[in-house]
Coordinates of C-alpha atoms in Angstrom, one line a residue:
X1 CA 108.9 -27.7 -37.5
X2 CA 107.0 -26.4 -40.4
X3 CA 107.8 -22.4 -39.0
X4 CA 111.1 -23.1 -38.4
X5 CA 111.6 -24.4 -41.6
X6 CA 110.0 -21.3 -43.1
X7 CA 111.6 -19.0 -41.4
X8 CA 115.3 -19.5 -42.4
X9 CA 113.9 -18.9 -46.3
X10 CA 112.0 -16.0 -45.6
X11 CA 115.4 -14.5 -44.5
X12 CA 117.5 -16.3 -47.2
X13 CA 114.9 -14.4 -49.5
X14 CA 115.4 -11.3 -47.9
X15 CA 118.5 -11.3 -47.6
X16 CA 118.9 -11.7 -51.7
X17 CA 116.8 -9.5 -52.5
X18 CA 118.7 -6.6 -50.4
X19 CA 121.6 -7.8 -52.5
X20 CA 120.7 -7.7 -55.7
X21 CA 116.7 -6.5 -57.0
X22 CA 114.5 -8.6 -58.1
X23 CA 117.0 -12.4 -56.6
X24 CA 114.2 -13.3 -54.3
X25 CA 111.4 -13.1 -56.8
X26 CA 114.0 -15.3 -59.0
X27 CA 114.9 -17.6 -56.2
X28 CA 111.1 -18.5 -55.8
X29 CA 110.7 -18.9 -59.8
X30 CA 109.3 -15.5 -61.0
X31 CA 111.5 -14.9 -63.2
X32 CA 109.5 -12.4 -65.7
X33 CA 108.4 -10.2 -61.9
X34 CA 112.5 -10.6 -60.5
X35 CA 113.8 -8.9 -64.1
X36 CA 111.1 -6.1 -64.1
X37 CA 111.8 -5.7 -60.8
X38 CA 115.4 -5.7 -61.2
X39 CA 115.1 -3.7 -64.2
X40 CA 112.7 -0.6 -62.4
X41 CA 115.7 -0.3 -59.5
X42 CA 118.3 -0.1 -62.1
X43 CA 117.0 2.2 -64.1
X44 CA 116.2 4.2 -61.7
X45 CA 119.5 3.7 -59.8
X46 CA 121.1 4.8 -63.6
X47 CA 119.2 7.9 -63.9
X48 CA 120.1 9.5 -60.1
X49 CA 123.4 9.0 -60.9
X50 CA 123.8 10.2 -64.8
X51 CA 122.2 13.4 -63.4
X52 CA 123.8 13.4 -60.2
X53 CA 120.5 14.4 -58.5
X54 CA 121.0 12.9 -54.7
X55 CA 117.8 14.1 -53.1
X56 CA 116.3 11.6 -55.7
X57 CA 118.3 8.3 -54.1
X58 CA 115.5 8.3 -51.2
X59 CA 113.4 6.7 -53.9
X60 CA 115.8 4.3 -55.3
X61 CA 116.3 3.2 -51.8
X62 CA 112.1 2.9 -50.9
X63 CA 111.9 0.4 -54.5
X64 CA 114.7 -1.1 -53.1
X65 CA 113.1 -2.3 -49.6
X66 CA 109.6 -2.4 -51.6
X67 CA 111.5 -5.2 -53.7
X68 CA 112.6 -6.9 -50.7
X69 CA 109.0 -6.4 -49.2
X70 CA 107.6 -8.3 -52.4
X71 CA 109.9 -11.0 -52.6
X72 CA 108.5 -12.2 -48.9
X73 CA 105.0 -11.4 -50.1
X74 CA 105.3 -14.0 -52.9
X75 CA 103.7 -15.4 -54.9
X76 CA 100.7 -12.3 -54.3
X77 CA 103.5 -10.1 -54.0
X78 CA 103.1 -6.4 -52.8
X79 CA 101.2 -4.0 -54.3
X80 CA 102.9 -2.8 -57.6
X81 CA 101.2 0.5 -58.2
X82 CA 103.3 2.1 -54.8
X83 CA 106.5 0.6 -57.2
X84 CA 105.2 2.3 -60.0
X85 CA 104.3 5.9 -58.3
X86 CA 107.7 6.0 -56.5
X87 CA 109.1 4.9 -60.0
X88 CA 107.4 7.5 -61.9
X89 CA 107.6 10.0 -58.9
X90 CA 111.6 9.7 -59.2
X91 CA 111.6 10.4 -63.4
X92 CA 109.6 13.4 -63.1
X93 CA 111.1 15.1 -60.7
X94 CA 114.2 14.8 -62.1
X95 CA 112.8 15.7 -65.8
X96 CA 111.5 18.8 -64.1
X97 CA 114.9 19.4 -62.6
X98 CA 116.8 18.3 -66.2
X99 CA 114.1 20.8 -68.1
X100 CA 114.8 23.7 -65.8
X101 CA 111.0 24.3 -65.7
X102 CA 110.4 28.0 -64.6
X103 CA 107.0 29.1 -64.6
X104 CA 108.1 32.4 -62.8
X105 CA 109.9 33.1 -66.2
X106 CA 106.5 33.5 -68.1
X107 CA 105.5 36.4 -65.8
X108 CA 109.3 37.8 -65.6
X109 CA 109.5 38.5 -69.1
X110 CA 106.6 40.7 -69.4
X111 CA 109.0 42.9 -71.8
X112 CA 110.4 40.7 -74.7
X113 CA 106.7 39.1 -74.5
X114 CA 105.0 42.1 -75.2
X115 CA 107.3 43.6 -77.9
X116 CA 106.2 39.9 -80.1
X117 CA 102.7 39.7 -78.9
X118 CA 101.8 43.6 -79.8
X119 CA 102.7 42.9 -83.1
X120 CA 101.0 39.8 -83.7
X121 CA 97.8 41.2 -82.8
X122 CA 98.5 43.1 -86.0
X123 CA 98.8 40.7 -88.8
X124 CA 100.6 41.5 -92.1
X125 CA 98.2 40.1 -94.4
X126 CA 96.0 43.2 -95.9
X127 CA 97.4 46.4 -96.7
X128 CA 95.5 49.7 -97.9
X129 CA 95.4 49.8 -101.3
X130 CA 98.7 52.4 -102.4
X131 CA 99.9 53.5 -105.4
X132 CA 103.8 53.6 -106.4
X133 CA 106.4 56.9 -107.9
X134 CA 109.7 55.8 -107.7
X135 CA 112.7 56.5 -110.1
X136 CA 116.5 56.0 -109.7
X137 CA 119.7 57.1 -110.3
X138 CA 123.1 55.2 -110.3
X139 CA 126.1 56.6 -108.5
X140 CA 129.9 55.1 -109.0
X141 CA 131.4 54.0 -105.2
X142 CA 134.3 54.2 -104.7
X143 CA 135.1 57.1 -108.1
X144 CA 137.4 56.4 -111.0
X145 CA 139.0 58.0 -112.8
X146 CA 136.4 59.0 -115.0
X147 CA 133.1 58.2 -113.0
X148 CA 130.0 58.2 -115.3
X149 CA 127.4 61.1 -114.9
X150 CA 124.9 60.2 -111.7
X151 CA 121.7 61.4 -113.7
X152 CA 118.7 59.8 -114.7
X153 CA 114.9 59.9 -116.0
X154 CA 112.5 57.4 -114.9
X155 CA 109.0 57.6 -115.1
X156 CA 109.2 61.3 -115.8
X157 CA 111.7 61.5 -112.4
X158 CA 115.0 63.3 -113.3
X159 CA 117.0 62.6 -110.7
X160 CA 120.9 64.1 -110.6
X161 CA 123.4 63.1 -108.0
X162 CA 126.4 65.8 -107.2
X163 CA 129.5 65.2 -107.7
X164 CA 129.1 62.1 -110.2
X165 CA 130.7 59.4 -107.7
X166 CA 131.8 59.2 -104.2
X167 CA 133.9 57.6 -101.6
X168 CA 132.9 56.2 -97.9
X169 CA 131.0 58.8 -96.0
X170 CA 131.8 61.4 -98.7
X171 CA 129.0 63.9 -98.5
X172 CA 126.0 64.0 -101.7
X173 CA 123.7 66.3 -103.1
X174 CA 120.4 64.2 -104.6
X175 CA 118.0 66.8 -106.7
X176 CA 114.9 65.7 -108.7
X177 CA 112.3 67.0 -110.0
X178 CA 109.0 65.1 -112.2
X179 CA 107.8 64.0 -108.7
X180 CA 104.4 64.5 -107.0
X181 CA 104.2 67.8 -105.4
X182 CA 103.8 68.3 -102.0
X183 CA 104.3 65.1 -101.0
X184 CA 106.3 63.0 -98.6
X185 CA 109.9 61.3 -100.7
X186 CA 111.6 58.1 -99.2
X187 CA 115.3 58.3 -100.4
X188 CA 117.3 55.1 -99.8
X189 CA 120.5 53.4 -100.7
X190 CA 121.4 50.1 -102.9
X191 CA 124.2 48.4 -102.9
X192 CA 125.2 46.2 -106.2
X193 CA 124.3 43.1 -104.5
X194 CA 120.7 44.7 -103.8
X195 CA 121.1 45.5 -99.9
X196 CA 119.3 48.6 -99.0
X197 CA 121.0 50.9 -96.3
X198 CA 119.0 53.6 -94.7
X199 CA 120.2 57.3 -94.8
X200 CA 118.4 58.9 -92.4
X201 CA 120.2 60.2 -88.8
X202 CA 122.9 57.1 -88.0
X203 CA 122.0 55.6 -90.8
X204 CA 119.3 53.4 -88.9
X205 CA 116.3 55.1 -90.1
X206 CA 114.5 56.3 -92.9
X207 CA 115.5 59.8 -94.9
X208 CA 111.9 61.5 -95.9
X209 CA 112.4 64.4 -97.8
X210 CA 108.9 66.3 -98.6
X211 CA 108.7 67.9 -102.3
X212 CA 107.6 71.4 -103.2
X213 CA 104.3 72.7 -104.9
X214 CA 106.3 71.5 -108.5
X215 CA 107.6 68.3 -107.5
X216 CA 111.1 69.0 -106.9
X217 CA 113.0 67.9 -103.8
X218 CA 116.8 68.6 -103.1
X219 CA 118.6 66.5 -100.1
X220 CA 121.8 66.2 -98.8
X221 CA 122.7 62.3 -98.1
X222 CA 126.0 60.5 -96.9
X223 CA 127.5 57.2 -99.5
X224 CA 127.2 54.5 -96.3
X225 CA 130.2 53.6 -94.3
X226 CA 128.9 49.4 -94.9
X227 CA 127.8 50.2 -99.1
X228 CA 131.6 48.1 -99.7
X229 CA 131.4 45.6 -96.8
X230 CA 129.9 42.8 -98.7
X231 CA 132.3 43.9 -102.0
X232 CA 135.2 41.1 -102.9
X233 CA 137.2 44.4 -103.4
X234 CA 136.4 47.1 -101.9
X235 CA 138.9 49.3 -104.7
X236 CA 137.2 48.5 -107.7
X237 CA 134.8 51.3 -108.5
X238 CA 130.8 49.7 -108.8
X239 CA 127.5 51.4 -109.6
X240 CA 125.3 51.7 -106.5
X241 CA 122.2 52.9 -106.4
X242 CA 119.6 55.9 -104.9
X243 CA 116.3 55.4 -104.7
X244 CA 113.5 58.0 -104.6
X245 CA 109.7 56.5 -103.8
X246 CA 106.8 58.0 -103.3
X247 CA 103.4 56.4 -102.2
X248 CA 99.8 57.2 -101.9
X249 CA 96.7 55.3 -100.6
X250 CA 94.0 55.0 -103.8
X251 CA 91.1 53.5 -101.6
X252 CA 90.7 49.8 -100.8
X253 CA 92.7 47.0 -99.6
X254 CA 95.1 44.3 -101.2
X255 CA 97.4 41.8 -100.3
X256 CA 100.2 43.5 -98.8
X257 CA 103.8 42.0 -100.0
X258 CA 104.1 39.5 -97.0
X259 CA 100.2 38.4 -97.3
X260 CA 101.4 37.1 -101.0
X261 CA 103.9 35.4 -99.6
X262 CA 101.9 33.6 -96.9
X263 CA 99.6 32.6 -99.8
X264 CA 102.5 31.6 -102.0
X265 CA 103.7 29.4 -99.4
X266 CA 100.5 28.0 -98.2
X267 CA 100.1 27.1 -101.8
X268 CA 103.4 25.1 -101.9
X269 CA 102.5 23.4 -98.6
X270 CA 99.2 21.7 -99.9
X271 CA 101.2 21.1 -103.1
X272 CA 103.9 19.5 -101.0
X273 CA 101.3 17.8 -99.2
X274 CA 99.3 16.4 -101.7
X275 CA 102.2 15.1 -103.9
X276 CA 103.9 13.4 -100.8
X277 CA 100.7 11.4 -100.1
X278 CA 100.0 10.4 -103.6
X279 CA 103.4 9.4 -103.9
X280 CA 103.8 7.4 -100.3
X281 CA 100.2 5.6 -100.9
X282 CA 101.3 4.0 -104.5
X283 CA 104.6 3.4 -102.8
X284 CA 102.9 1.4 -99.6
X285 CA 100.3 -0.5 -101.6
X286 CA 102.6 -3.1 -102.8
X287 CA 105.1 -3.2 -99.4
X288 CA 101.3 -3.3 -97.4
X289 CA 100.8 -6.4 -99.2
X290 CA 104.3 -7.5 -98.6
X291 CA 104.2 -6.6 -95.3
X292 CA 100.6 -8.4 -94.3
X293 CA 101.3 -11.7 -92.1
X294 CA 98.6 -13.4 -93.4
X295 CA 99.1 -12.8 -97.0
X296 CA 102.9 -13.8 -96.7
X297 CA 102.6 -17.4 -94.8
X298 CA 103.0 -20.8 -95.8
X299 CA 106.8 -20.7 -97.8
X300 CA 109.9 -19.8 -96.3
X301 CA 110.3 -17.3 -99.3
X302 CA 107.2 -15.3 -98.8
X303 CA 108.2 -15.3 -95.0
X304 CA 111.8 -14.2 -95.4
X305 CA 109.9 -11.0 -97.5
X306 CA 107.8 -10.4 -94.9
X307 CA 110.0 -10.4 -92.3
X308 CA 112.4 -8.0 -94.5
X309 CA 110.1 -5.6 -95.4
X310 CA 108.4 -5.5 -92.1
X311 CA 112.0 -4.4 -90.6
X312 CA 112.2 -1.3 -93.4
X313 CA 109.1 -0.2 -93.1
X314 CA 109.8 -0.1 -88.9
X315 CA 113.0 1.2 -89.4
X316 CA 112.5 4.0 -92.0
X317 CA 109.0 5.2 -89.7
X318 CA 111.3 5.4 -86.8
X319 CA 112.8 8.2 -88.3
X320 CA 111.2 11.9 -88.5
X321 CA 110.4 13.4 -91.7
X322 CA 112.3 16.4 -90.5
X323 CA 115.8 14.6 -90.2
X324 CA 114.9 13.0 -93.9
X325 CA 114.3 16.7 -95.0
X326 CA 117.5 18.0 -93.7
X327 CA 119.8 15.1 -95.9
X328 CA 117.5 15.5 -98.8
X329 CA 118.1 19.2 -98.5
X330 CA 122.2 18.8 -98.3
X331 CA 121.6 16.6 -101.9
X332 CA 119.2 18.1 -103.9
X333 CA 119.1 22.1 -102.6
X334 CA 116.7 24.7 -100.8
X335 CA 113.3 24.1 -102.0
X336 CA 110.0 22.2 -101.8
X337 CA 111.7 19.4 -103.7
X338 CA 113.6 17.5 -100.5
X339 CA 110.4 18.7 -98.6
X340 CA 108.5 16.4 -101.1
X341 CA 111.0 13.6 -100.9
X342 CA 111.2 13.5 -97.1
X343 CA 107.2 13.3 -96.4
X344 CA 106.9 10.8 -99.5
X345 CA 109.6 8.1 -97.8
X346 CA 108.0 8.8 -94.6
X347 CA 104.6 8.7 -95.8
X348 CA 105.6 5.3 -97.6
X349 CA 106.7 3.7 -94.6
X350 CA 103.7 5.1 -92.3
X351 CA 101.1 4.2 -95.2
X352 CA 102.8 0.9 -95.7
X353 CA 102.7 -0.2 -91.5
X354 CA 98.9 0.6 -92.0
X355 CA 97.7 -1.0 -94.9
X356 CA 99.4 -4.2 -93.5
X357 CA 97.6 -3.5 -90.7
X358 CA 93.9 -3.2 -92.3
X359 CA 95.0 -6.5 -94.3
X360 CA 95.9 -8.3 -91.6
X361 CA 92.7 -7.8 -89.9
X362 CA 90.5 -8.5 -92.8
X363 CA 87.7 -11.1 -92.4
X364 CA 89.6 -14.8 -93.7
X365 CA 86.7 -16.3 -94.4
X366 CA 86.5 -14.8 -98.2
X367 CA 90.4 -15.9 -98.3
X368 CA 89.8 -19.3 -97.3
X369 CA 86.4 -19.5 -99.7
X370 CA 88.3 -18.1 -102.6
X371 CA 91.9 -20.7 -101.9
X372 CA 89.6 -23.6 -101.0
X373 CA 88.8 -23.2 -105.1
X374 CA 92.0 -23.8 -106.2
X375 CA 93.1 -20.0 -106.6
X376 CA 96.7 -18.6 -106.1
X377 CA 97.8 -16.2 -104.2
X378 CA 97.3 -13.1 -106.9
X379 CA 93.8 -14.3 -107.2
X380 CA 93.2 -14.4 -103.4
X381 CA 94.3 -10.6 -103.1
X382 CA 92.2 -9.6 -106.4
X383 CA 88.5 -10.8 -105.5
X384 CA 89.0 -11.6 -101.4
X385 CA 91.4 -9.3 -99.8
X386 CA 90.9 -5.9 -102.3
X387 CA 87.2 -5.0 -101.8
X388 CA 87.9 -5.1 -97.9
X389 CA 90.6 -2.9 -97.8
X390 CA 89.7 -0.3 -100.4
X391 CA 87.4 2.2 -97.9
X392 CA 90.0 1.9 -94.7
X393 CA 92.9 2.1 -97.6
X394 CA 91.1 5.3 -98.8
X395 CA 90.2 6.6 -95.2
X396 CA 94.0 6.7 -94.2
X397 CA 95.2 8.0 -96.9
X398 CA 93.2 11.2 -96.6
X399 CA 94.1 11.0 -93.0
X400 CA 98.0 11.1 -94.0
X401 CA 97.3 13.8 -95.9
X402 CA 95.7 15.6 -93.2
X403 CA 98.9 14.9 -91.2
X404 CA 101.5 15.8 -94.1
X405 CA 100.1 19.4 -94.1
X406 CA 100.4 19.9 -90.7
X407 CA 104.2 18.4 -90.9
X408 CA 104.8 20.4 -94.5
X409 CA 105.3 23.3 -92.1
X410 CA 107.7 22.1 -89.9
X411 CA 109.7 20.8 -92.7
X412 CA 110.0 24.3 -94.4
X413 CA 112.0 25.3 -90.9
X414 CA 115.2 23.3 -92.6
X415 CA 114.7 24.4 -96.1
X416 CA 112.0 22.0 -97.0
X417 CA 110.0 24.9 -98.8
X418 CA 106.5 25.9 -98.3
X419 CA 104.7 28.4 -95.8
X420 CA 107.9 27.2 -93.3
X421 CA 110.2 28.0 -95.0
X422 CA 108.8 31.8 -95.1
X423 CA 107.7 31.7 -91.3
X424 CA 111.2 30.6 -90.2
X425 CA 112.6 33.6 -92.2
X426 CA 110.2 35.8 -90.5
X427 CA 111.2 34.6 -87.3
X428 CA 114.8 35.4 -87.6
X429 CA 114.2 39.0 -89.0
X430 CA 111.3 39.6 -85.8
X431 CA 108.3 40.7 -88.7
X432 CA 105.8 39.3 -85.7
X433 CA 103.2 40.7 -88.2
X434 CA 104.0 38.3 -90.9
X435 CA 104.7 35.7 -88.4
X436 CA 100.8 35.9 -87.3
X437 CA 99.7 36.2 -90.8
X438 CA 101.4 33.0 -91.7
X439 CA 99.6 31.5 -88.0
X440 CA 96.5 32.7 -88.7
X441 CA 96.5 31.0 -92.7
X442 CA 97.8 27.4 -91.2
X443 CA 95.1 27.5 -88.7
X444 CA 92.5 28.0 -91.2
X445 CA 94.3 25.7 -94.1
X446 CA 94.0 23.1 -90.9
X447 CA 91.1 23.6 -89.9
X448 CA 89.3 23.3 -93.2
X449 CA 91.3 20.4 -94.4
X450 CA 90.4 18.6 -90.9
X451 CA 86.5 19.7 -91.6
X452 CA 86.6 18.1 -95.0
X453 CA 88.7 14.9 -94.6
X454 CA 87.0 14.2 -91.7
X455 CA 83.5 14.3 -93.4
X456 CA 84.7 11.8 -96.1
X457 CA 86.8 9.6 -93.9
X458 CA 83.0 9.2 -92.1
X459 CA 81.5 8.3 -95.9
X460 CA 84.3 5.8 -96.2
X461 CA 84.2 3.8 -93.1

């Protein structure tokens, strides 16, 4: 009697479970395993069919008879790590397929990888010491009526342009003289708005013009087809520019032009950095405090602050510093500024879901020493709670600080300012020099920072 009494639920089980995931576990009062269960097949069910990857249903159906294998196995239940594999089996081989993971395409590309990896093992950082000869001469484009004359003396250059003004691709005659002699000349073109156009063959590369024994040079040169495509009017007669520079090596080395700018902008990273953690930390003390469960317990007020500050600190942590960068930037402008503001909210909420955390797991047996005398809730955080939070306090600080450099960079990518800002700028232009410069300085500004916080977090804790 007792089988055939068992038997007809076994199937009833079985027979629920094939019809809906995770009804069998339910029907025998697991109700936490029957919606875990149900939730694994449904999910995975979800996914196959968003991404329309069929070969993937084989798994949805092998969780599917595991479920109905488990529901018979209660209350032991089948083994849930073969759920779990086939689970995790089915999202990444579909996140492969979503990715479009190629690893043949590292190996493919041997081209475009070597014409940025060459480069880099050149960094921009230190050039050999040069010095600079350069004068100028302004030239009308297109003429008036009555052009002024194209000669000038600068720094002993005389420099005369023939005829006075010119029109699009109208031919030029440059002559100088004051310059070194025998010596290589780089002659190039300014627009009013400061863009410099090469005027060597097709205008893509650079016009050297070598002077004789006195210093004198004479060149023929071309007023660029694109010197007016940036003009609002392309009629109205503007004074561009010709350049002639000269330069020499004097012995040594310097920063070259880029190198100051990877210093610059390291500069305004820790800056950035440094300000953003000061600012967050005085900002989280108080909402730490706020935030602490055990510091905000026994009155409904205290409780409704907890709870209310405890859902904007979550809340504003949830999202990245980057996206806070970019609306900051659309207020207040390009710069360090919305940088700044971005990793100081950020840093604030971080800062402030920690230092609730440290208070909360103080030792309560100076709290309750220091209440059971009769003191309030100010006095309780002055002379129990703040000497047991001041080293972990200080240790993650410095730790956030450690972090906000490292995120500094990324911010600069969106306008955020510091050494990002100037990488993402090299990026676009392909200097792969400057690029590695700027690598090899946030490497080392890491690296050092990492060294030294992580020698004083030690003293702290």
């Amino acid at each position: 009697m007792d089988k055939a009494e068992q038997q007809p639920t076994k199937i009833v089980i079985a027979l629920l479970s094939l019809l809906l995931p995770g009804l069998g576990q339910v029907l025998q009062r697991d109700w936490k395993r029957g919606l875990s269960v149900f939730l694994a097949i449904a999910t995975a069910l979800a996914t196959v069919t968003w991404y329309g990857k069929r070969g993937w249903y084989i798994a949805v159906i092998f969780l599917w008879l595991w479920n109905v294998w488990d529901a018979l196995k209660m209350p032991r239940g089948a083994p849930v790590v073969l759920a779990v594999l086939l689970w995790l089996g089915m999202a990444y081989g579909i996140g492969w397929q979503v990715t479009q993971v190629n690893p043949m395409a590292l190996f493919t590309n041997t081209e475009r990888a070597q014409s940025i990896i060459r480069p880099m093992l050149q960094p921009d950082f230190f050039t050999a010491r040069k010095e600079k000869h350069e004068g100028w001469v302004e030239v009308q484009v297109p003429c008036s009526a009555t052009p002024p004359r194209a000669e000038k003396t600068v720094e002993e250059i005389h420099i005369r342009v023939q005829p006075d003004c010119g029109n699009l691709n109208e031919t030029l005659i440059v002559t100088a003289d004051g310059l070194w002699p025998s010596a290589p000349t780089e002659i190039t073109w300014m627009t009013p708005i400061g863009d410099v156009k090469l005027l060597g063959p097709g205008n893509n590369q650079m016009l050297v013009v070598e002077t004789d024994n006195e210093g004198r040079l004479s060149a023929v040169i071309q007023v660029p087809g694109s010197a007016l495509a940036a003009a609002p009017d392309p009629t109205l007669p503007l004074p561009h520019r010709v350049y002639l520079t000269q330069t020499r090596p004097i012995g040594g080395m310097t920063l070259s032009t880029n190198g100051q700018y990877v210093i610059r902008g390291i500069y305004e990273t820790l800056a950035l950095a440094l300000l953003s953690t000061l600012i967050g930390a005085i900002m989280a003390i108080p909402l730490g405090f706020m935030a602490a469960r055990n510091l905000m317990g026994g009155h409904p007020l205290l409780v409704g602050v907890y709870v209310v500050v405890r859902t904007v600190l979550n809340i504003v942590r949830s999202i990245e510093s980057l996206i806070l960068a970019i609306i900051f930037v659309i207020i207040v402008g390009l710069g360090p500024f919305p940088g700044m503001l971005a990793l100081a909210i950020h840093t604030t909420a971080a800062l402030g879901k920690l230092y609730s955390e440290v208070i909360e797991a103080i030792d309560p047996g100076p709290i309750e020493a220091i209440r059971a005398t009769g003191a309030n809730n100010l006095q309780v955080i002055r002379y129990a709670v703040i000497p047991q939070i001041i080293p972990p306090f200080t240790a993650l600080t410095i730790y956030r600080w450690d972090i906000n450099v490292r995120s500094s960079t990324i911010i600069g990518f969106v306008g955020g300012g510091g050494i990002g800002f100037f990488l993402y700028q090299w990026i676009l232009i392909g200097d792969f020099r400057a690029v590695s410069a700027s690598f090899i300085a946030i490497a080392a500004v890491v690296m050092i920072l990492d060294f030294f916080s992580a020698k004083l977090r030690e003293r702290l804790v």
